[in-house]
Short mmCIF file of C-alpha atoms in Angstrom, two decimals:
data_model
loop_
_atom_site.label_atom_id
_atom_site.label_comp_id
_atom_site.label_asym_id
_atom_site.label_seq_id
_atom_site.Cartn_x
_atom_site.Cartn_y
_atom_site.Cartn_z
CA MET A 1 0.94 -11.63 5.95
CA GLY A 2 -2.26 -11.35 8.57
CA GLY A 3 -3.53 -8.69 10.33
CA ARG A 4 -6.43 -7.45 11.74
CA SER A 5 -7.88 -4.64 9.72
CA PRO A 6 -10.01 -1.91 10.82
CA ARG A 7 -13.15 -2.03 11.62
CA LEU A 8 -15.84 -1.34 9.20
CA LEU A 9 -18.33 1.37 10.53
CA SER A 10 -20.11 4.48 9.18
CA PRO A 11 -17.94 7.54 8.95
CA THR A 12 -20.61 8.80 11.95
CA ARG A 13 -20.37 6.02 13.85
CA PHE A 14 -16.30 6.28 13.57
CA GLU A 15 -16.42 9.71 13.60
CA LYS A 16 -17.77 9.39 17.32
CA SER A 17 -15.47 6.44 18.45
CA ALA A 18 -12.77 8.51 17.21
CA ARG A 19 -13.08 11.02 19.43
CA VAL A 20 -13.63 9.08 22.73
CA THR A 21 -11.36 9.08 25.74
CA THR A 22 -11.56 8.54 29.30
CA ARG A 23 -12.32 11.53 31.75
CA SER A 24 -9.38 10.23 33.72
CA GLN A 25 -7.15 10.02 31.04
CA GLU A 26 -8.23 13.54 30.94
CA LYS A 27 -7.88 14.88 34.29
CA LEU A 28 -4.08 13.34 34.42
CA GLY A 29 -2.76 15.22 32.21
CA LYS A 30 -4.21 17.86 31.23
CA GLU A 31 -2.16 20.39 33.64
CA ASP A 32 0.32 19.33 32.41
CA ALA A 33 -0.71 19.16 29.02
CA SER A 34 -2.16 23.28 29.96
CA THR A 35 1.39 24.45 30.35
CA SER A 36 2.10 24.49 26.32
CA SER A 37 0.42 26.87 24.53
CA GLY A 38 0.14 24.20 21.91
CA TYR A 39 1.40 22.24 19.46
CA SER A 40 1.72 23.90 15.78
CA CYS A 41 2.94 22.20 12.86
CA LEU A 42 4.10 25.70 11.33
CA SER A 43 7.32 25.62 14.08
CA SER A 44 8.44 22.68 12.49
CA VAL A 45 9.14 24.65 8.87
CA PRO A 46 12.12 25.98 8.73
CA SER A 47 13.07 29.03 8.23
CA ALA A 48 12.88 31.19 4.85
CA SER A 49 16.40 31.09 4.26
CA VAL A 50 17.19 28.01 4.77
CA THR A 51 14.01 26.90 2.50
CA TYR A 52 15.11 29.04 -0.60
CA LEU A 53 18.12 27.22 -0.38
CA ALA A 54 16.28 24.29 0.12
CA ILE A 55 14.33 25.28 -2.75
CA ALA A 56 17.17 26.52 -5.09
CA CYS A 57 18.50 22.66 -4.67
CA MET A 58 15.81 21.13 -5.73
CA VAL A 59 15.24 23.62 -9.02
CA ILE A 60 18.45 23.24 -10.04
CA PHE A 61 20.55 19.97 -8.48
CA CYS A 62 17.75 17.67 -8.65
CA PRO A 63 16.21 17.69 -12.03
CA THR A 64 19.50 17.95 -13.26
CA MET A 65 20.55 15.08 -10.98
CA VAL A 66 17.64 13.02 -12.29
CA ILE A 67 18.16 13.64 -15.76
CA TYR A 68 21.67 12.84 -15.63
CA MET A 69 21.16 9.82 -13.87
CA TRP A 70 18.49 8.63 -16.14
CA TYR A 71 21.15 9.38 -18.88
CA ALA A 72 24.19 7.83 -17.61
CA HIS A 73 21.45 4.38 -16.94
CA ARG A 74 20.46 4.34 -20.44
CA TYR A 75 23.09 5.68 -22.79
CA LEU A 76 26.54 5.46 -20.68
CA ASP A 77 26.60 2.28 -19.81
CA GLY A 78 25.66 3.51 -16.10
CA SER A 79 29.08 4.40 -15.62
CA ILE A 80 29.30 7.88 -13.21
CA ILE A 81 32.64 7.71 -14.83
CA GLN A 82 31.80 8.39 -18.67
CA LEU A 83 29.12 11.12 -17.20
CA ARG A 84 31.57 12.45 -15.53
CA ASN A 85 34.37 12.30 -19.02
CA HIS A 86 31.52 13.64 -20.72
CA ILE A 87 30.65 16.93 -18.61
CA ARG A 88 34.07 17.58 -19.01
CA GLN A 89 34.45 17.03 -22.84
CA GLU A 90 31.13 18.97 -23.01
CA LYS A 91 32.71 21.48 -20.88
CA SER A 92 29.95 22.98 -19.07
CA LEU A 93 26.28 21.66 -17.27
CA LEU A 94 24.56 23.91 -18.73
CA ARG A 95 25.04 21.46 -21.87
CA ILE A 96 21.63 19.39 -20.15
CA VAL A 97 19.39 21.23 -22.27
CA ASP A 98 21.21 19.00 -24.69
CA ILE A 99 20.58 16.24 -23.64
CA TRP A 100 17.60 16.77 -21.61
CA PRO A 101 14.23 15.07 -23.31
CA VAL A 102 11.86 17.14 -24.31
CA PRO A 103 8.13 15.90 -22.79
CA THR A 104 6.03 14.63 -25.44
CA PHE A 105 2.38 13.39 -25.78
CA PHE A 106 3.45 9.72 -24.37
CA GLY A 107 5.29 10.82 -21.46
CA CYS A 108 1.57 13.21 -21.28
CA MET A 109 -0.60 10.11 -22.10
CA ALA A 110 1.73 8.21 -19.68
CA VAL A 111 1.65 10.87 -16.43
CA GLY A 112 -2.19 11.24 -16.99
CA ALA A 113 -3.22 8.16 -17.01
CA LEU A 114 -2.11 6.54 -14.49
CA ALA A 115 -2.99 9.35 -12.12
CA VAL A 116 -7.09 9.33 -13.43
CA SER A 117 -6.80 5.43 -12.86
CA GLN A 118 -6.07 5.65 -9.34
CA ALA A 119 -7.99 8.71 -8.52
CA LEU A 120 -11.51 7.29 -10.07
CA MET A 121 -10.20 3.37 -7.94
CA GLN A 122 -9.67 6.12 -5.03
CA ILE A 123 -13.16 7.40 -4.93
CA LEU A 124 -14.78 4.36 -6.13
CA LEU A 125 -13.98 1.63 -5.33
CA PRO A 126 -15.16 0.36 -1.50
CA GLY A 127 -13.25 -0.22 1.82
CA ALA A 128 -13.74 0.66 5.56
CA TYR A 129 -13.27 3.71 6.40
CA PHE A 130 -10.71 5.09 9.08
CA PHE A 131 -8.97 8.17 10.32
CA GLY A 132 -6.43 9.39 10.14
CA PRO A 133 -4.45 11.11 12.96
CA VAL A 134 -5.34 14.16 14.56
CA THR A 135 -3.57 17.34 12.83
CA PRO A 136 -2.84 20.89 14.99
CA ARG A 137 -6.58 22.45 13.94
CA GLY A 138 -7.96 18.98 14.97
CA ASN A 139 -9.26 17.67 12.32
CA ARG A 140 -8.81 14.34 10.91
CA PRO A 141 -8.66 12.90 7.33
CA LEU A 142 -11.29 10.60 6.85
CA TYR A 143 -9.98 7.83 4.76
CA LYS A 144 -10.90 4.42 2.52
CA LYS A 145 -9.04 1.51 2.70
CA ASN A 146 -8.70 0.72 -0.71
CA GLY A 147 -5.18 0.70 -1.06
CA PHE A 148 -4.85 -3.06 -1.68
CA ALA A 149 -7.25 -3.55 -4.28
CA ALA A 150 -6.31 -0.08 -6.68
CA TYR A 151 -2.62 -1.71 -6.57
CA TRP A 152 -3.85 -5.00 -7.40
CA ILE A 153 -6.00 -3.88 -10.20
CA THR A 154 -3.67 -1.77 -11.75
CA MET A 155 -0.88 -5.09 -11.04
CA LEU A 156 -3.10 -7.73 -13.01
CA THR A 157 -4.78 -5.11 -16.05
CA THR A 158 -0.72 -4.31 -16.80
CA TRP A 159 -0.50 -8.43 -17.19
CA ILE A 160 -3.28 -8.95 -18.69
CA THR A 161 -2.50 -6.18 -21.42
CA TRP A 162 0.86 -7.71 -22.15
CA ARG A 163 0.25 -11.62 -22.62
CA GLU A 164 -3.08 -10.07 -24.83
CA GLY A 165 -0.50 -7.74 -26.75
CA PHE A 166 -1.85 -4.85 -26.77
CA PHE A 167 0.64 -2.76 -24.70
CA ASN A 168 4.81 -3.71 -23.96
CA PRO A 169 5.36 -2.52 -20.32
CA ALA A 170 9.12 -2.64 -21.91
CA THR A 171 8.34 0.72 -24.36
CA ILE A 172 7.90 2.93 -20.31
CA TYR A 173 11.82 2.03 -20.24
CA ASP A 174 12.24 3.56 -23.74
CA HIS A 175 10.46 6.31 -22.92
CA LEU A 176 11.62 6.83 -19.78
CA GLY A 177 13.50 10.16 -20.19
CA GLU A 178 9.84 11.85 -21.54
CA ILE A 179 7.93 10.74 -18.69
CA ILE A 180 10.68 12.01 -16.26
CA SER A 181 10.14 15.37 -17.95
CA THR A 182 6.48 15.18 -18.47
CA SER A 183 6.30 14.73 -14.33
CA ILE A 184 8.73 17.27 -14.04
CA CYS A 185 7.00 19.56 -15.43
CA VAL A 186 3.61 18.77 -14.46
CA SER A 187 4.53 18.77 -10.42
CA VAL A 188 5.84 22.16 -10.81
CA VAL A 189 1.89 23.14 -13.01
CA LEU A 190 0.22 20.72 -10.21
CA CYS A 191 2.20 22.58 -6.68
CA ILE A 192 0.90 25.65 -7.93
CA LEU A 193 -2.63 24.99 -8.88
CA LEU A 194 -2.57 23.38 -5.54
CA TYR A 195 -1.54 27.38 -4.09
CA VAL A 196 -4.24 28.54 -5.87
CA LYS A 197 -7.05 26.21 -4.57
CA GLY A 198 -5.42 26.65 -1.03
CA TYR A 199 -5.62 30.71 -1.37
CA LEU A 200 -9.24 30.66 -2.74
CA ALA A 201 -10.97 27.00 -1.89
CA PRO A 202 -8.89 25.20 1.01
CA SER A 203 -10.43 22.13 2.59
CA SER A 204 -9.83 22.81 5.94
CA SER A 205 -8.88 24.69 8.90
CA ASP A 206 -5.35 23.87 8.39
CA CYS A 207 -5.03 25.81 6.01
CA ARG A 208 -1.65 28.35 6.60
CA SER A 209 -0.42 30.86 4.82
CA SER A 210 3.66 32.10 5.48
CA GLY A 211 2.67 35.39 3.41
CA SER A 212 5.67 34.32 1.21
CA ILE A 213 4.21 33.01 -2.38
CA ILE A 214 7.48 30.65 -3.24
CA LEU A 215 7.39 29.50 0.64
CA ASP A 216 3.64 28.99 0.25
CA ILE A 217 4.14 27.02 -3.20
CA PHE A 218 7.17 25.02 -2.10
CA TRP A 219 5.99 23.63 1.46
CA GLY A 220 2.65 23.77 -0.04
CA MET A 221 -0.74 25.51 2.21
CA GLU A 222 -2.58 22.45 2.96
CA LEU A 223 -1.45 19.26 4.54
CA HIS A 224 -4.61 17.21 3.30
CA PRO A 225 -6.30 19.33 -0.27
CA LYS A 226 -8.74 17.52 -1.45
CA ILE A 227 -11.48 17.39 -4.09
CA GLY A 228 -14.95 16.43 -3.15
CA ARG A 229 -15.10 13.70 -0.46
CA TRP A 230 -12.80 11.23 -0.91
CA LEU A 231 -10.11 12.73 -3.47
CA ASP A 232 -7.82 13.54 -0.95
CA MET A 233 -4.80 14.66 -3.08
CA ARG A 234 -1.58 13.69 0.04
CA GLU A 235 -2.95 10.22 -0.02
CA LEU A 236 -3.32 9.82 -4.49
CA LEU A 237 0.35 11.79 -4.80
CA THR A 238 2.25 10.30 -2.03
CA SER A 239 0.90 7.21 -1.51
CA ARG A 240 -1.15 5.98 -4.85
CA ILE A 241 0.67 6.87 -7.56
CA ALA A 242 4.07 6.66 -6.46
CA MET A 243 4.69 3.48 -5.33
CA THR A 244 1.97 2.13 -7.94
CA SER A 245 4.87 3.91 -10.07
CA TRP A 246 7.34 2.27 -8.60
CA ALA A 247 5.71 -1.44 -8.97
CA LEU A 248 5.57 -0.48 -13.03
CA LEU A 249 8.66 0.30 -13.70
CA VAL A 250 10.14 -2.33 -12.12
CA VAL A 251 7.84 -4.39 -14.01
CA SER A 252 9.30 -2.30 -16.85
CA TYR A 253 12.36 -2.91 -16.56
CA MET A 254 11.48 -6.58 -16.12
CA CYS A 255 10.11 -7.06 -19.62
CA LYS A 256 13.55 -5.40 -21.04
CA GLN A 257 15.63 -7.06 -19.80
CA ILE A 258 13.73 -10.36 -21.18
CA GLU A 259 13.34 -8.38 -24.67
CA THR A 260 16.66 -8.08 -24.81
CA PHE A 261 18.45 -11.05 -23.25
CA GLY A 262 15.65 -13.21 -23.88
CA HIS A 263 15.29 -13.66 -19.93
CA LEU A 264 15.08 -12.45 -16.54
CA HIS A 265 18.55 -13.40 -15.48
CA ASP A 266 18.66 -14.02 -11.22
CA SER A 267 20.10 -10.36 -10.72
CA MET A 268 17.03 -9.17 -11.98
CA VAL A 269 14.57 -11.57 -10.40
CA VAL A 270 15.94 -11.01 -7.04
CA THR A 271 15.91 -7.38 -6.92
CA GLY A 272 12.46 -7.05 -8.82
CA SER A 273 11.01 -9.88 -6.82
CA LEU A 274 12.27 -7.96 -3.44
CA MET A 275 10.68 -3.95 -4.76
CA LEU A 276 7.23 -5.74 -5.70
CA MET A 277 7.60 -7.31 -2.17
CA TYR A 278 8.24 -3.97 -1.13
CA VAL A 279 5.79 -2.90 -2.81
CA THR A 280 3.21 -4.40 -1.99
CA LYS A 281 3.63 -4.00 1.62
CA HIS A 282 2.95 -0.78 1.76
CA PHE A 283 -0.64 -1.54 0.25
CA TRP A 284 -1.45 -3.98 2.40
CA LEU A 285 -0.97 -1.66 5.43
CA GLU A 286 -1.63 1.65 3.78
CA HIS A 287 -3.33 2.63 6.46
CA SER A 288 0.03 2.43 8.99
CA TYR A 289 1.07 4.79 6.41
CA LEU A 290 -1.18 7.58 6.18
CA SER A 291 -0.94 7.49 10.27
CA SER A 292 2.29 8.35 10.49
CA LEU A 293 3.74 11.40 11.78
CA ASP A 294 4.49 13.36 8.06
CA MET A 295 0.84 12.21 7.05
CA ALA A 296 -0.72 14.71 10.40
CA HIS A 297 2.09 17.80 9.77
CA ASP A 298 4.22 18.01 6.11
CA ARG A 299 2.07 19.96 4.18
CA THR A 300 1.45 19.09 0.70
CA GLY A 301 3.45 21.66 -1.92
CA LEU A 302 6.24 21.66 -3.61
CA TYR A 303 8.98 19.47 -1.53
CA THR A 304 5.52 16.47 -1.37
CA VAL A 305 4.68 17.07 -5.06
CA TRP A 306 7.69 16.47 -6.93
CA CYS A 307 9.16 14.08 -4.22
CA SER A 308 6.51 11.32 -5.12
CA LEU A 309 6.15 12.14 -9.26
CA VAL A 310 9.78 12.67 -10.22
CA TRP A 311 12.49 11.73 -7.22
CA VAL A 312 10.54 8.53 -5.86
CA PRO A 313 9.71 6.69 -9.77
CA SER A 314 13.61 8.04 -11.30
CA VAL A 315 15.75 7.21 -8.25
CA TYR A 316 13.68 4.61 -5.68
CA THR A 317 13.90 2.38 -9.51
CA SER A 318 17.42 2.67 -10.40
CA PRO A 319 18.85 -0.48 -9.27
CA ALA A 320 16.01 -2.10 -11.45
CA LEU A 321 17.24 -0.10 -14.29
CA PHE A 322 20.50 -0.39 -13.71
CA LEU A 323 19.89 -4.31 -14.18
CA ALA A 324 18.03 -3.86 -17.33
CA SER A 325 20.74 -3.50 -19.16
CA HIS A 326 23.27 -5.36 -17.45
CA PRO A 327 22.38 -8.83 -17.42
CA ILE A 328 24.34 -9.55 -14.48
CA GLU A 329 24.65 -14.22 -13.14
CA LEU A 330 25.30 -14.30 -9.51
CA GLY A 331 24.58 -17.86 -8.86
CA LEU A 332 21.80 -20.31 -7.27
CA LYS A 333 23.45 -19.35 -3.96
CA VAL A 334 24.22 -15.91 -3.95
CA SER A 335 20.87 -15.25 -5.39
CA VAL A 336 19.20 -17.41 -2.66
CA THR A 337 20.92 -15.77 -0.07
CA ILE A 338 20.79 -12.43 -1.01
CA PHE A 339 16.70 -12.69 -1.38
CA VAL A 340 16.33 -14.57 1.54
CA LEU A 341 17.85 -11.81 3.75
CA GLY A 342 15.56 -9.62 1.82
CA PHE A 343 12.25 -11.07 2.36
CA ILE A 344 13.25 -11.33 5.91
CA SER A 345 14.36 -8.02 5.96
CA ILE A 346 11.13 -7.00 4.24
CA CYS A 347 9.12 -8.69 6.98
CA ILE A 348 10.90 -7.23 10.03
CA LEU A 349 9.68 -4.50 8.61
CA TYR A 350 5.58 -5.35 7.58
CA ASP A 351 5.42 -6.52 11.53
CA CYS A 352 6.65 -3.28 12.81
CA ASP A 353 4.51 -1.37 10.71
CA ASN A 354 2.45 -4.48 11.63
CA GLN A 355 2.43 -3.53 15.47
CA LYS A 356 1.96 0.23 15.02
CA ALA A 357 -1.15 -0.28 13.16
CA LYS A 358 -2.68 -2.96 15.69
CA PHE A 359 -1.49 -0.53 18.35
CA ARG A 360 -2.82 2.70 16.69
CA GLU A 361 -6.79 0.69 16.19
CA ALA A 362 -6.86 -1.31 19.92
CA ASN A 363 -5.91 2.43 21.40
CA GLY A 364 -3.31 0.10 23.07
CA ARG A 365 -5.03 -2.66 24.39
CA CYS A 366 -3.93 -5.23 22.65
CA HIS A 367 -1.04 -7.61 22.74
CA ILE A 368 2.53 -7.55 21.21
CA TRP A 369 4.80 -10.74 21.05
CA GLY A 370 2.64 -12.64 23.30
CA LYS A 371 2.45 -10.16 26.17
CA PRO A 372 -0.25 -6.77 26.69
CA ALA A 373 1.38 -4.16 25.03
CA THR A 374 3.33 -1.69 27.32
CA LYS A 375 2.87 1.60 26.70
CA ILE A 376 2.96 5.44 28.09
CA ILE A 377 0.56 7.60 27.79
CA ALA A 378 1.09 11.16 26.56
CA HIS A 379 -0.75 14.19 26.96
CA TYR A 380 -0.62 17.39 24.38
CA LEU A 381 -2.25 20.00 23.70
CA ILE A 382 -3.08 21.33 19.86
CA GLU A 383 -3.57 25.19 18.35
CA ASN A 384 -6.77 25.42 19.20
CA GLY A 385 -6.05 24.60 22.48
CA GLU A 386 -7.99 21.28 22.53
CA HIS A 387 -6.37 18.72 24.73
CA HIS A 388 -5.96 15.16 23.34
CA ILE A 389 -4.26 12.34 24.09
CA SER A 390 -1.61 9.14 22.32
CA PRO A 391 -0.59 6.62 23.68
CA LEU A 392 3.44 5.60 22.62
CA LEU A 393 4.17 1.85 22.37
CA THR A 394 7.56 0.86 23.82
CA SER A 395 7.03 -2.96 23.80
CA GLY A 396 7.36 -5.37 20.65
CA TRP A 397 9.79 -3.71 18.09
CA TRP A 398 9.52 -0.06 19.13
CA GLY A 399 10.58 -1.36 22.23
CA LEU A 400 13.92 -1.65 20.72
CA ALA A 401 14.01 2.01 19.59
CA ARG A 402 12.14 4.87 18.70
CA ASN A 403 12.37 4.50 14.57
CA PHE A 404 13.29 0.66 14.66
CA HIS A 405 11.38 0.13 11.74
CA TYR A 406 14.26 2.59 9.56
CA LEU A 407 16.91 -0.52 9.76
CA PRO A 408 15.19 -2.92 7.82
CA GLU A 409 13.74 -0.31 5.31
CA LEU A 410 18.05 -0.28 5.21
CA CYS A 411 18.38 -3.31 4.91
CA SER A 412 15.71 -3.79 2.13
CA ALA A 413 17.09 -1.52 -0.01
CA PHE A 414 20.82 -2.53 0.21
CA LEU A 415 19.67 -6.13 -0.22
CA TRP A 416 17.79 -5.54 -3.76
CA THR A 417 20.22 -3.35 -4.64
CA LEU A 418 23.40 -6.00 -4.04
CA PRO A 419 22.97 -7.52 -6.57
CA CYS A 420 24.14 -4.95 -9.13
CA LEU A 421 27.48 -6.26 -7.54
CA PHE A 422 29.81 -2.83 -6.93
CA THR A 423 30.95 -2.04 -10.28
CA HIS A 424 29.43 1.22 -10.54
CA PHE A 425 27.87 3.67 -7.69
CA LEU A 426 24.59 4.94 -9.25
CA PRO A 427 22.69 1.36 -8.16
CA TYR A 428 23.87 2.64 -4.11
CA TYR A 429 22.89 6.19 -4.85
CA TYR A 430 19.36 6.01 -3.77
CA PHE A 431 20.25 3.38 -0.71
CA LEU A 432 23.07 6.15 0.32
CA GLY A 433 20.25 8.88 0.47
CA LEU A 434 17.53 6.64 1.93
CA SER A 435 20.29 6.33 4.17
CA PHE A 436 20.34 10.55 5.20
CA LEU A 437 17.00 10.52 4.62
CA LEU A 438 15.99 8.54 7.48
CA PHE A 439 18.65 9.25 10.18
CA ASP A 440 17.68 12.92 9.21
CA ARG A 441 14.20 12.34 9.35
CA ALA A 442 14.91 10.57 13.17
CA LYS A 443 16.17 13.76 14.31
CA ARG A 444 13.58 15.47 13.04
CA ASP A 445 10.86 13.01 14.52
CA ASP A 446 12.10 13.06 17.95
CA HIS A 447 12.51 17.05 17.63
CA ARG A 448 8.51 17.38 16.42
CA CYS A 449 7.64 14.68 19.40
CA ARG A 450 9.87 16.48 21.95
CA ARG A 451 7.81 19.39 21.38
CA LYS A 452 4.78 18.14 20.93
CA TYR A 453 4.39 15.43 24.20
CA GLN A 454 7.09 17.68 25.94
CA ARG A 455 7.72 15.49 29.83
CA TYR A 456 5.75 13.42 28.64
CA TRP A 457 8.46 12.92 25.70
CA GLU A 458 10.95 12.63 28.07
CA VAL A 459 9.94 9.75 30.01
CA TYR A 460 9.00 8.15 27.03
CA CYS A 461 12.71 8.07 25.62
CA ARG A 462 13.99 6.72 29.38
CA LYS A 463 12.51 3.90 28.52
CA VAL A 464 13.21 3.35 24.78
CA PRO A 465 16.41 5.49 24.79
CA TRP A 466 18.21 4.05 20.96
CA LYS A 467 16.22 6.18 17.68
CA ILE A 468 17.11 4.06 15.06
CA ILE A 469 20.08 0.95 15.90
CA PRO A 470 19.98 -0.32 20.05
CA HIS A 471 23.27 -0.21 21.65
CA VAL A 472 24.49 1.74 18.96
CA TYR A 473 22.44 5.27 18.20
#
């Protein structure tokens, strides 16, 4: 899993290099860019009515869904039919208060230990400097490339403490309900604190208020709220905590199966290995994720925080959670086939991300698939009227579809869910939800880029006409 890493530059030198553009490029696109009043990320925020509906859904449906999923896996054999019968027997959805786990000291310690350890490593571990994408106000967040080291330190520490008998990861499975309940409470409190911080001490000029406290808490006021120089809360939540918790929970479920049945069954080996491979891939190319479109425009509010602290750990790991108590034997041929297909999907996804990362680092001057990368130079204005240039990649995987990487993403998710077989629906809830999310995101990305790049996006779409699946969609 190779790939050229960003050059190790000092912050000052790197900041200067990030602002370099050629005069000929500026002259070419400035006239077209000036026809726009400036791209604003606020225009991408849904209307108040849509937001209030989303808030009601997240506050009422999503926590209830997460708790019911955990309860079904823990006490109802992972069966949605048994869950339905349980709800009917109780005759009211309000009975969820009877099964809702209470936040405990263990839950607080688990969430707190993960958050503090990841925050300290984000600040203290060395790493190459790199910049995120330009924000609508012309800012560029500065990061350190140390996520891969932090991830491996966490995983090795977990393995050593388990081997030496200091901590059994299966304990996390036993207290999962308490941890989820604690995470729900923490996410709400944290969003309120981020709102207060954005109001009193914003980290950059990208801080904005909609005029509504509810909307500001839900969508967030800041793009990249920071505590000090290096503790970027957005990076900490969406990458370090969310993705690391995914890996730790998978390890916990694998340990629980060993504790319960004496060994790992091949279904869990396939699912757990593919999930851990995916998370490892994420941290190896974390700099690519931090340069994505969402990081430049989605603010850090309840939507982002809750998904990072609750939804990802609870729902994304659900296939492995199901297998922890369902010792399914697939057989050697089936196991190897699913694993190889999943491995290929993750490798293609890695290559997609690596091509985009290499293209960004070289400012479009690189080779992809043995040939010079082809691109479209797009010009645009940000909110303060500054002119910027962004090369749009049109070769490699990115020449097949504008969001081709969503296809191997979905294939990977389906393949690490497939070992659960088809006796229960709940393990596939994650895959179905992810499918809806990615296809909807492709539409939103297209709308956002069309508004940002204007006629250059039209040229790009003629060059790369498909959104996700070549010749299909």
